[in-house]
Amino acid sequence: MEEKISDAIKAAIEAAPERKFVESVDISFTIKDVDLKNPTNRIKEEIRLPSGRGRELKVAMFAAGEAATKAKAAGIAVFSPQDIEDFGGKKGHAKKVANKYDFFLSEVPHMGLIGRHLGTVLGPRGKMPRPVPPTLDPAVLAAGLSSTVIVKSGDKMTFHASFGTVKQSHDELLANAMEVYNRVTNKLERGIGNIRSLYVKTSMGPAQRIEVIN
């Protein structure tokens, strides 16, 4: 399968028209014979990509005091407890913020406040904050997230994940793609036997089908 995925990555990048922005490279799964009505069968994996995401991710933190100071020093955007309450009355602004950042962190005491005022905005986007205990430097957690991708199916048989950008080398993209592929297939009861189809594509380019032999 590694050779097939390698060929698909090459074909996807060669077929992608030149853009004025850096396209991501995605892998798309369609699975079969899996009861996704049962939440325990759903795919939800946080995967650390060995070659990184190929782009800088935006991380924000809900914090005050010393934690806010540490976060700002690490280049993390900071929102105060008052900001959280303000977001509750400004859903439009809250949605813009939710879409702007890839990941959110929060001091533990603010998690309840976030749930009340931002749960309906961040929850559906899969962006509820990761709690940061007082003993952990938020910079360390943010650094780990910079190479992390979340792969989730929800209740849909087709789902996809970005595993890099066209600016990365072929070997880097292949290592990332194989990490995602292996993690997903290992979560399926029959492995590749539960995969109906598999594609690789750039953000705006044509999809390259990967032959799946069960």
PDB file of C-alpha atoms in Angstrom:
ATOM      1  CA  MET A   1       0.000   0.000   0.000  1.00  0.00           C
ATOM      2  CA  GLU A   2       2.899   2.356   0.678  1.00  0.00           C
ATOM      3  CA  GLU A   3       3.938   2.292  -2.984  1.00  0.00           C
ATOM      4  CA  LYS A   4       0.370   3.016  -4.116  1.00  0.00           C
ATOM      5  CA  ILE A   5       0.046   5.936  -1.724  1.00  0.00           C
ATOM      6  CA  SER A   6       3.442   7.226  -2.860  1.00  0.00           C
ATOM      7  CA  ASP A   7       2.335   7.153  -6.509  1.00  0.00           C
ATOM      8  CA  ALA A   8      -0.950   8.897  -5.635  1.00  0.00           C
ATOM      9  CA  ILE A   9       0.873  11.708  -3.826  1.00  0.00           C
ATOM     10  CA  LYS A  10       3.139  12.274  -6.841  1.00  0.00           C
ATOM     11  CA  ALA A  11       0.164  12.254  -9.221  1.00  0.00           C
ATOM     12  CA  ALA A  12      -1.884  14.606  -7.022  1.00  0.00           C
ATOM     13  CA  ILE A  13       0.875  17.213  -6.864  1.00  0.00           C
ATOM     14  CA  GLU A  14       1.678  16.940 -10.577  1.00  0.00           C
ATOM     15  CA  ALA A  15      -2.009  17.359 -11.471  1.00  0.00           C
ATOM     16  CA  ALA A  16      -2.601  20.344  -9.200  1.00  0.00           C
ATOM     17  CA  PRO A  17      -2.744  23.703 -11.027  1.00  0.00           C
ATOM     18  CA  GLU A  18      -0.418  26.354  -9.642  1.00  0.00           C
ATOM     19  CA  ARG A  19      -2.152  28.475  -6.997  1.00  0.00           C
ATOM     20  CA  LYS A  20      -1.405  31.753  -5.256  1.00  0.00           C
ATOM     21  CA  PHE A  21      -1.544  29.975  -1.917  1.00  0.00           C
ATOM     22  CA  VAL A  22       0.072  26.870  -0.479  1.00  0.00           C
ATOM     23  CA  GLU A  23      -2.324  23.958  -0.917  1.00  0.00           C
ATOM     24  CA  SER A  24      -2.679  21.242   1.655  1.00  0.00           C
ATOM     25  CA  VAL A  25      -2.478  17.585   0.669  1.00  0.00           C
ATOM     26  CA  ASP A  26      -5.358  15.440   1.902  1.00  0.00           C
ATOM     27  CA  ILE A  27      -6.165  11.765   2.214  1.00  0.00           C
ATOM     28  CA  SER A  28      -9.817  10.720   2.013  1.00  0.00           C
ATOM     29  CA  PHE A  29     -11.276   7.481   3.358  1.00  0.00           C
ATOM     30  CA  THR A  30     -14.636   5.899   2.599  1.00  0.00           C
ATOM     31  CA  ILE A  31     -15.241   2.978   4.924  1.00  0.00           C
ATOM     32  CA  LYS A  32     -17.758   0.139   4.766  1.00  0.00           C
ATOM     33  CA  ASP A  33     -19.406  -2.441   7.016  1.00  0.00           C
ATOM     34  CA  VAL A  34     -18.944  -0.266  10.091  1.00  0.00           C
ATOM     35  CA  ASP A  35     -21.905   0.753  12.277  1.00  0.00           C
ATOM     36  CA  LEU A  36     -21.158   4.415  12.888  1.00  0.00           C
ATOM     37  CA  LYS A  37     -24.449   4.859  14.743  1.00  0.00           C
ATOM     38  CA  ASN A  38     -22.532   3.258  17.584  1.00  0.00           C
ATOM     39  CA  PRO A  39     -20.147   5.983  18.838  1.00  0.00           C
ATOM     40  CA  THR A  40     -17.559   3.400  19.903  1.00  0.00           C
ATOM     41  CA  ASN A  41     -17.025   2.485  16.237  1.00  0.00           C
ATOM     42  CA  ARG A  42     -16.314   6.033  15.121  1.00  0.00           C
ATOM     43  CA  ILE A  43     -12.848   7.156  14.164  1.00  0.00           C
ATOM     44  CA  LYS A  44     -11.405   9.965  16.259  1.00  0.00           C
ATOM     45  CA  GLU A  45      -7.637  10.055  16.335  1.00  0.00           C
ATOM     46  CA  GLU A  46      -5.144  12.765  17.221  1.00  0.00           C
ATOM     47  CA  ILE A  47      -2.126  11.929  15.107  1.00  0.00           C
ATOM     48  CA  ARG A  48       1.337  13.436  15.484  1.00  0.00           C
ATOM     49  CA  LEU A  49       2.694  13.728  11.953  1.00  0.00           C
ATOM     50  CA  PRO A  50       6.377  12.703  11.801  1.00  0.00           C
ATOM     51  CA  SER A  51       7.181  15.423   9.254  1.00  0.00           C
ATOM     52  CA  GLY A  52       4.917  18.124  10.699  1.00  0.00           C
ATOM     53  CA  ARG A  53       1.976  19.893   9.097  1.00  0.00           C
ATOM     54  CA  GLY A  54       4.045  21.940   6.653  1.00  0.00           C
ATOM     55  CA  ARG A  55       2.481  25.188   7.808  1.00  0.00           C
ATOM     56  CA  GLU A  56       2.298  27.285  10.924  1.00  0.00           C
ATOM     57  CA  LEU A  57      -0.781  26.576  12.994  1.00  0.00           C
ATOM     58  CA  LYS A  58      -2.635  29.219  14.972  1.00  0.00           C
ATOM     59  CA  VAL A  59      -3.148  28.450  18.651  1.00  0.00           C
ATOM     60  CA  ALA A  60      -5.153  30.515  21.157  1.00  0.00           C
ATOM     61  CA  MET A  61      -5.531  30.166  24.919  1.00  0.00           C
ATOM     62  CA  PHE A  62      -8.136  31.248  27.438  1.00  0.00           C
ATOM     63  CA  ALA A  63      -6.036  32.429  30.351  1.00  0.00           C
ATOM     64  CA  ALA A  64      -5.277  35.111  32.923  1.00  0.00           C
ATOM     65  CA  GLY A  65      -2.341  36.090  35.099  1.00  0.00           C
ATOM     66  CA  GLU A  66       0.920  34.144  34.831  1.00  0.00           C
ATOM     67  CA  ALA A  67      -0.481  31.598  32.376  1.00  0.00           C
ATOM     68  CA  ALA A  68      -1.518  34.405  30.027  1.00  0.00           C
ATOM     69  CA  THR A  69       1.956  35.932  30.269  1.00  0.00           C
ATOM     70  CA  LYS A  70       3.609  32.591  29.410  1.00  0.00           C
ATOM     71  CA  ALA A  71       1.228  32.025  26.512  1.00  0.00           C
ATOM     72  CA  LYS A  72       1.851  35.465  25.024  1.00  0.00           C
ATOM     73  CA  ALA A  73       5.619  34.956  25.320  1.00  0.00           C
ATOM     74  CA  ALA A  74       5.224  31.769  23.271  1.00  0.00           C
ATOM     75  CA  GLY A  75       3.328  33.574  20.529  1.00  0.00           C
ATOM     76  CA  ILE A  76      -0.043  32.155  21.565  1.00  0.00           C
ATOM     77  CA  ALA A  77      -3.072  34.446  21.224  1.00  0.00           C
ATOM     78  CA  VAL A  78      -4.725  35.024  24.604  1.00  0.00           C
ATOM     79  CA  PHE A  79      -8.376  35.591  25.509  1.00  0.00           C
ATOM     80  CA  SER A  80      -9.347  36.577  29.054  1.00  0.00           C
ATOM     81  CA  PRO A  81     -12.284  35.259  31.130  1.00  0.00           C
ATOM     82  CA  GLN A  82     -14.095  38.507  30.293  1.00  0.00           C
ATOM     83  CA  ASP A  83     -13.568  37.808  26.591  1.00  0.00           C
ATOM     84  CA  ILE A  84     -15.231  34.418  27.062  1.00  0.00           C
ATOM     85  CA  GLU A  85     -18.353  36.048  28.483  1.00  0.00           C
ATOM     86  CA  ASP A  86     -18.338  38.652  25.715  1.00  0.00           C
ATOM     87  CA  PHE A  87     -18.219  35.910  23.075  1.00  0.00           C
ATOM     88  CA  GLY A  88     -21.435  34.512  24.535  1.00  0.00           C
ATOM     89  CA  GLY A  89     -23.312  37.638  23.431  1.00  0.00           C
ATOM     90  CA  LYS A  90     -21.555  37.973  20.090  1.00  0.00           C
ATOM     91  CA  LYS A  91     -21.986  34.670  18.290  1.00  0.00           C
ATOM     92  CA  GLY A  92     -20.854  36.094  14.956  1.00  0.00           C
ATOM     93  CA  HIS A  93     -17.561  37.266  16.413  1.00  0.00           C
ATOM     94  CA  ALA A  94     -17.164  33.995  18.303  1.00  0.00           C
ATOM     95  CA  LYS A  95     -17.515  32.025  15.060  1.00  0.00           C
ATOM     96  CA  LYS A  96     -14.856  34.153  13.356  1.00  0.00           C
ATOM     97  CA  VAL A  97     -12.453  33.491  16.209  1.00  0.00           C
ATOM     98  CA  ALA A  98     -13.278  29.773  16.158  1.00  0.00           C
ATOM     99  CA  ASN A  99     -12.514  29.602  12.445  1.00  0.00           C
ATOM    100  CA  LYS A 100      -9.322  31.651  12.732  1.00  0.00           C
ATOM    101  CA  TYR A 101      -7.498  29.327  15.139  1.00  0.00           C
ATOM    102  CA  ASP A 102      -6.613  25.675  14.624  1.00  0.00           C
ATOM    103  CA  PHE A 103      -6.438  24.729  18.313  1.00  0.00           C
ATOM    104  CA  PHE A 104      -7.519  26.218  21.626  1.00  0.00           C
ATOM    105  CA  LEU A 105      -6.027  25.782  25.086  1.00  0.00           C
ATOM    106  CA  SER A 106      -7.463  26.873  28.418  1.00  0.00           C
ATOM    107  CA  GLU A 107      -6.597  27.104  32.069  1.00  0.00           C
ATOM    108  CA  VAL A 108      -8.639  24.481  33.898  1.00  0.00           C
ATOM    109  CA  PRO A 109     -10.794  26.954  35.935  1.00  0.00           C
ATOM    110  CA  HIS A 110     -12.187  28.529  32.758  1.00  0.00           C
ATOM    111  CA  MET A 111     -13.455  25.307  31.146  1.00  0.00           C
ATOM    112  CA  GLY A 112     -16.954  25.583  32.636  1.00  0.00           C
ATOM    113  CA  LEU A 113     -17.299  29.193  31.484  1.00  0.00           C
ATOM    114  CA  ILE A 114     -16.183  28.207  27.992  1.00  0.00           C
ATOM    115  CA  GLY A 115     -18.735  25.397  27.910  1.00  0.00           C
ATOM    116  CA  ARG A 116     -21.553  27.816  28.764  1.00  0.00           C
ATOM    117  CA  HIS A 117     -20.621  30.626  26.395  1.00  0.00           C
ATOM    118  CA  LEU A 118     -18.693  28.940  23.576  1.00  0.00           C
ATOM    119  CA  GLY A 119     -19.663  25.279  23.671  1.00  0.00           C
ATOM    120  CA  THR A 120     -22.144  25.592  20.810  1.00  0.00           C
ATOM    121  CA  VAL A 121     -19.519  27.310  18.654  1.00  0.00           C
ATOM    122  CA  LEU A 122     -16.365  25.337  19.434  1.00  0.00           C
ATOM    123  CA  GLY A 123     -17.983  21.933  20.017  1.00  0.00           C
ATOM    124  CA  PRO A 124     -19.324  21.290  16.494  1.00  0.00           C
ATOM    125  CA  ARG A 125     -15.969  22.375  15.051  1.00  0.00           C
ATOM    126  CA  GLY A 126     -14.082  19.911  17.208  1.00  0.00           C
ATOM    127  CA  LYS A 127     -12.198  22.791  18.804  1.00  0.00           C
ATOM    128  CA  MET A 128     -13.103  22.619  22.472  1.00  0.00           C
ATOM    129  CA  PRO A 129      -9.999  23.720  24.387  1.00  0.00           C
ATOM    130  CA  ARG A 130      -7.447  21.351  25.824  1.00  0.00           C
ATOM    131  CA  PRO A 131      -7.087  22.043  29.562  1.00  0.00           C
ATOM    132  CA  VAL A 132      -3.627  23.196  30.642  1.00  0.00           C
ATOM    133  CA  PRO A 133      -2.728  22.322  34.253  1.00  0.00           C
ATOM    134  CA  PRO A 134      -0.730  24.914  36.235  1.00  0.00           C
ATOM    135  CA  THR A 135       2.408  22.761  36.109  1.00  0.00           C
ATOM    136  CA  LEU A 136       2.496  22.615  32.300  1.00  0.00           C
ATOM    137  CA  ASP A 137       3.964  25.385  30.174  1.00  0.00           C
ATOM    138  CA  PRO A 138       1.414  26.159  27.416  1.00  0.00           C
ATOM    139  CA  ALA A 139       4.309  26.597  24.985  1.00  0.00           C
ATOM    140  CA  VAL A 140       5.120  22.880  25.308  1.00  0.00           C
ATOM    141  CA  LEU A 141       1.552  21.847  24.533  1.00  0.00           C
ATOM    142  CA  ALA A 142       1.302  24.285  21.631  1.00  0.00           C
ATOM    143  CA  ALA A 143       4.543  22.937  20.149  1.00  0.00           C
ATOM    144  CA  GLY A 144       3.113  19.425  20.149  1.00  0.00           C
ATOM    145  CA  LEU A 145      -0.096  20.566  18.502  1.00  0.00           C
ATOM    146  CA  SER A 146       1.856  22.192  15.675  1.00  0.00           C
ATOM    147  CA  SER A 147       2.424  18.760  14.139  1.00  0.00           C
ATOM    148  CA  THR A 148      -0.910  17.223  15.130  1.00  0.00           C
ATOM    149  CA  VAL A 149      -3.836  16.430  12.862  1.00  0.00           C
ATOM    150  CA  ILE A 150      -7.253  15.270  14.056  1.00  0.00           C
ATOM    151  CA  VAL A 151      -8.897  12.542  11.996  1.00  0.00           C
ATOM    152  CA  LYS A 152     -12.553  11.966  12.777  1.00  0.00           C
ATOM    153  CA  SER A 153     -15.411  10.241  11.008  1.00  0.00           C
ATOM    154  CA  GLY A 154     -18.324  11.313  13.157  1.00  0.00           C
ATOM    155  CA  ASP A 155     -21.284   9.369  11.794  1.00  0.00           C
ATOM    156  CA  LYS A 156     -20.134   9.740   8.166  1.00  0.00           C
ATOM    157  CA  MET A 157     -18.658   6.882   6.142  1.00  0.00           C
ATOM    158  CA  THR A 158     -16.444   9.324   4.207  1.00  0.00           C
ATOM    159  CA  PHE A 159     -13.934  11.546   5.989  1.00  0.00           C
ATOM    160  CA  HIS A 160     -10.592  13.139   5.217  1.00  0.00           C
ATOM    161  CA  ALA A 161      -7.525  14.656   6.818  1.00  0.00           C
ATOM    162  CA  SER A 162      -4.745  16.976   5.705  1.00  0.00           C
ATOM    163  CA  PHE A 163      -1.306  15.432   6.097  1.00  0.00           C
ATOM    164  CA  GLY A 164       0.918  18.224   4.818  1.00  0.00           C
ATOM    165  CA  THR A 165       1.340  20.829   2.086  1.00  0.00           C
ATOM    166  CA  VAL A 166       2.684  20.875  -1.453  1.00  0.00           C
ATOM    167  CA  LYS A 167       5.812  22.652  -0.170  1.00  0.00           C
ATOM    168  CA  GLN A 168       6.960  19.569   1.717  1.00  0.00           C
ATOM    169  CA  SER A 169       9.188  16.934   0.162  1.00  0.00           C
ATOM    170  CA  HIS A 170       7.742  13.722  -1.211  1.00  0.00           C
ATOM    171  CA  ASP A 171       9.378  11.670   1.540  1.00  0.00           C
ATOM    172  CA  GLU A 172       7.916  13.937   4.216  1.00  0.00           C
ATOM    173  CA  LEU A 173       4.433  13.685   2.735  1.00  0.00           C
ATOM    174  CA  LEU A 174       4.684   9.918   2.358  1.00  0.00           C
ATOM    175  CA  ALA A 175       5.767   9.466   5.981  1.00  0.00           C
ATOM    176  CA  ASN A 176       2.822  11.583   7.133  1.00  0.00           C
ATOM    177  CA  ALA A 177       0.321   9.832   4.867  1.00  0.00           C
ATOM    178  CA  MET A 178       1.421   6.400   6.060  1.00  0.00           C
ATOM    179  CA  GLU A 179       1.107   7.490   9.688  1.00  0.00           C
ATOM    180  CA  VAL A 180      -2.505   8.567   9.073  1.00  0.00           C
ATOM    181  CA  TYR A 181      -3.329   5.485   6.979  1.00  0.00           C
ATOM    182  CA  ASN A 182      -1.897   3.072   9.544  1.00  0.00           C
ATOM    183  CA  ARG A 183      -3.632   4.742  12.478  1.00  0.00           C
ATOM    184  CA  VAL A 184      -7.007   4.669  10.731  1.00  0.00           C
ATOM    185  CA  THR A 185      -6.751   1.078   9.487  1.00  0.00           C
ATOM    186  CA  ASN A 186      -5.581  -0.097  12.915  1.00  0.00           C
ATOM    187  CA  LYS A 187      -8.783   1.318  14.413  1.00  0.00           C
ATOM    188  CA  LEU A 188     -10.966  -0.621  11.979  1.00  0.00           C
ATOM    189  CA  GLU A 189     -11.999  -4.144  12.968  1.00  0.00           C
ATOM    190  CA  ARG A 190     -10.998  -5.623   9.597  1.00  0.00           C
ATOM    191  CA  GLY A 191      -8.325  -3.082   8.752  1.00  0.00           C
ATOM    192  CA  ILE A 192      -8.139  -2.495   5.019  1.00  0.00           C
ATOM    193  CA  GLY A 193     -11.119  -4.839   4.692  1.00  0.00           C
ATOM    194  CA  ASN A 194     -13.291  -2.015   6.037  1.00  0.00           C
ATOM    195  CA  ILE A 195     -12.070   0.494   3.446  1.00  0.00           C
ATOM    196  CA  ARG A 196     -14.251   0.964   0.370  1.00  0.00           C
ATOM    197  CA  SER A 197     -12.157   3.645  -1.316  1.00  0.00           C
ATOM    198  CA  LEU A 198      -9.109   5.797  -0.727  1.00  0.00           C
ATOM    199  CA  TYR A 199      -8.064   9.041  -2.427  1.00  0.00           C
ATOM    200  CA  VAL A 200      -5.265  11.588  -2.237  1.00  0.00           C
ATOM    201  CA  LYS A 201      -5.669  15.156  -3.501  1.00  0.00           C
ATOM    202  CA  THR A 202      -4.467  18.705  -3.011  1.00  0.00           C
ATOM    203  CA  SER A 203      -6.898  21.337  -1.696  1.00  0.00           C
ATOM    204  CA  MET A 204      -8.118  22.369  -5.149  1.00  0.00           C
ATOM    205  CA  GLY A 205      -6.710  19.612  -7.358  1.00  0.00           C
ATOM    206  CA  PRO A 206      -8.278  16.448  -8.801  1.00  0.00           C
ATOM    207  CA  ALA A 207      -8.526  13.365  -6.598  1.00  0.00           C
ATOM    208  CA  GLN A 208      -6.197  10.433  -7.247  1.00  0.00           C
ATOM    209  CA  ARG A 209      -7.806   7.091  -6.502  1.00  0.00           C
ATOM    210  CA  ILE A 210      -5.741   4.481  -4.704  1.00  0.00           C
ATOM    211  CA  GLU A 211      -6.587   0.895  -5.554  1.00  0.00           C
ATOM    212  CA  VAL A 212      -7.841  -0.967  -2.501  1.00  0.00           C
ATOM    213  CA  ILE A 213      -7.758  -4.754  -2.700  1.00  0.00           C
ATOM    214  CA  ASN A 214      -9.630  -6.449   0.137  1.00  0.00           C
TER     215      ASN A 214
END
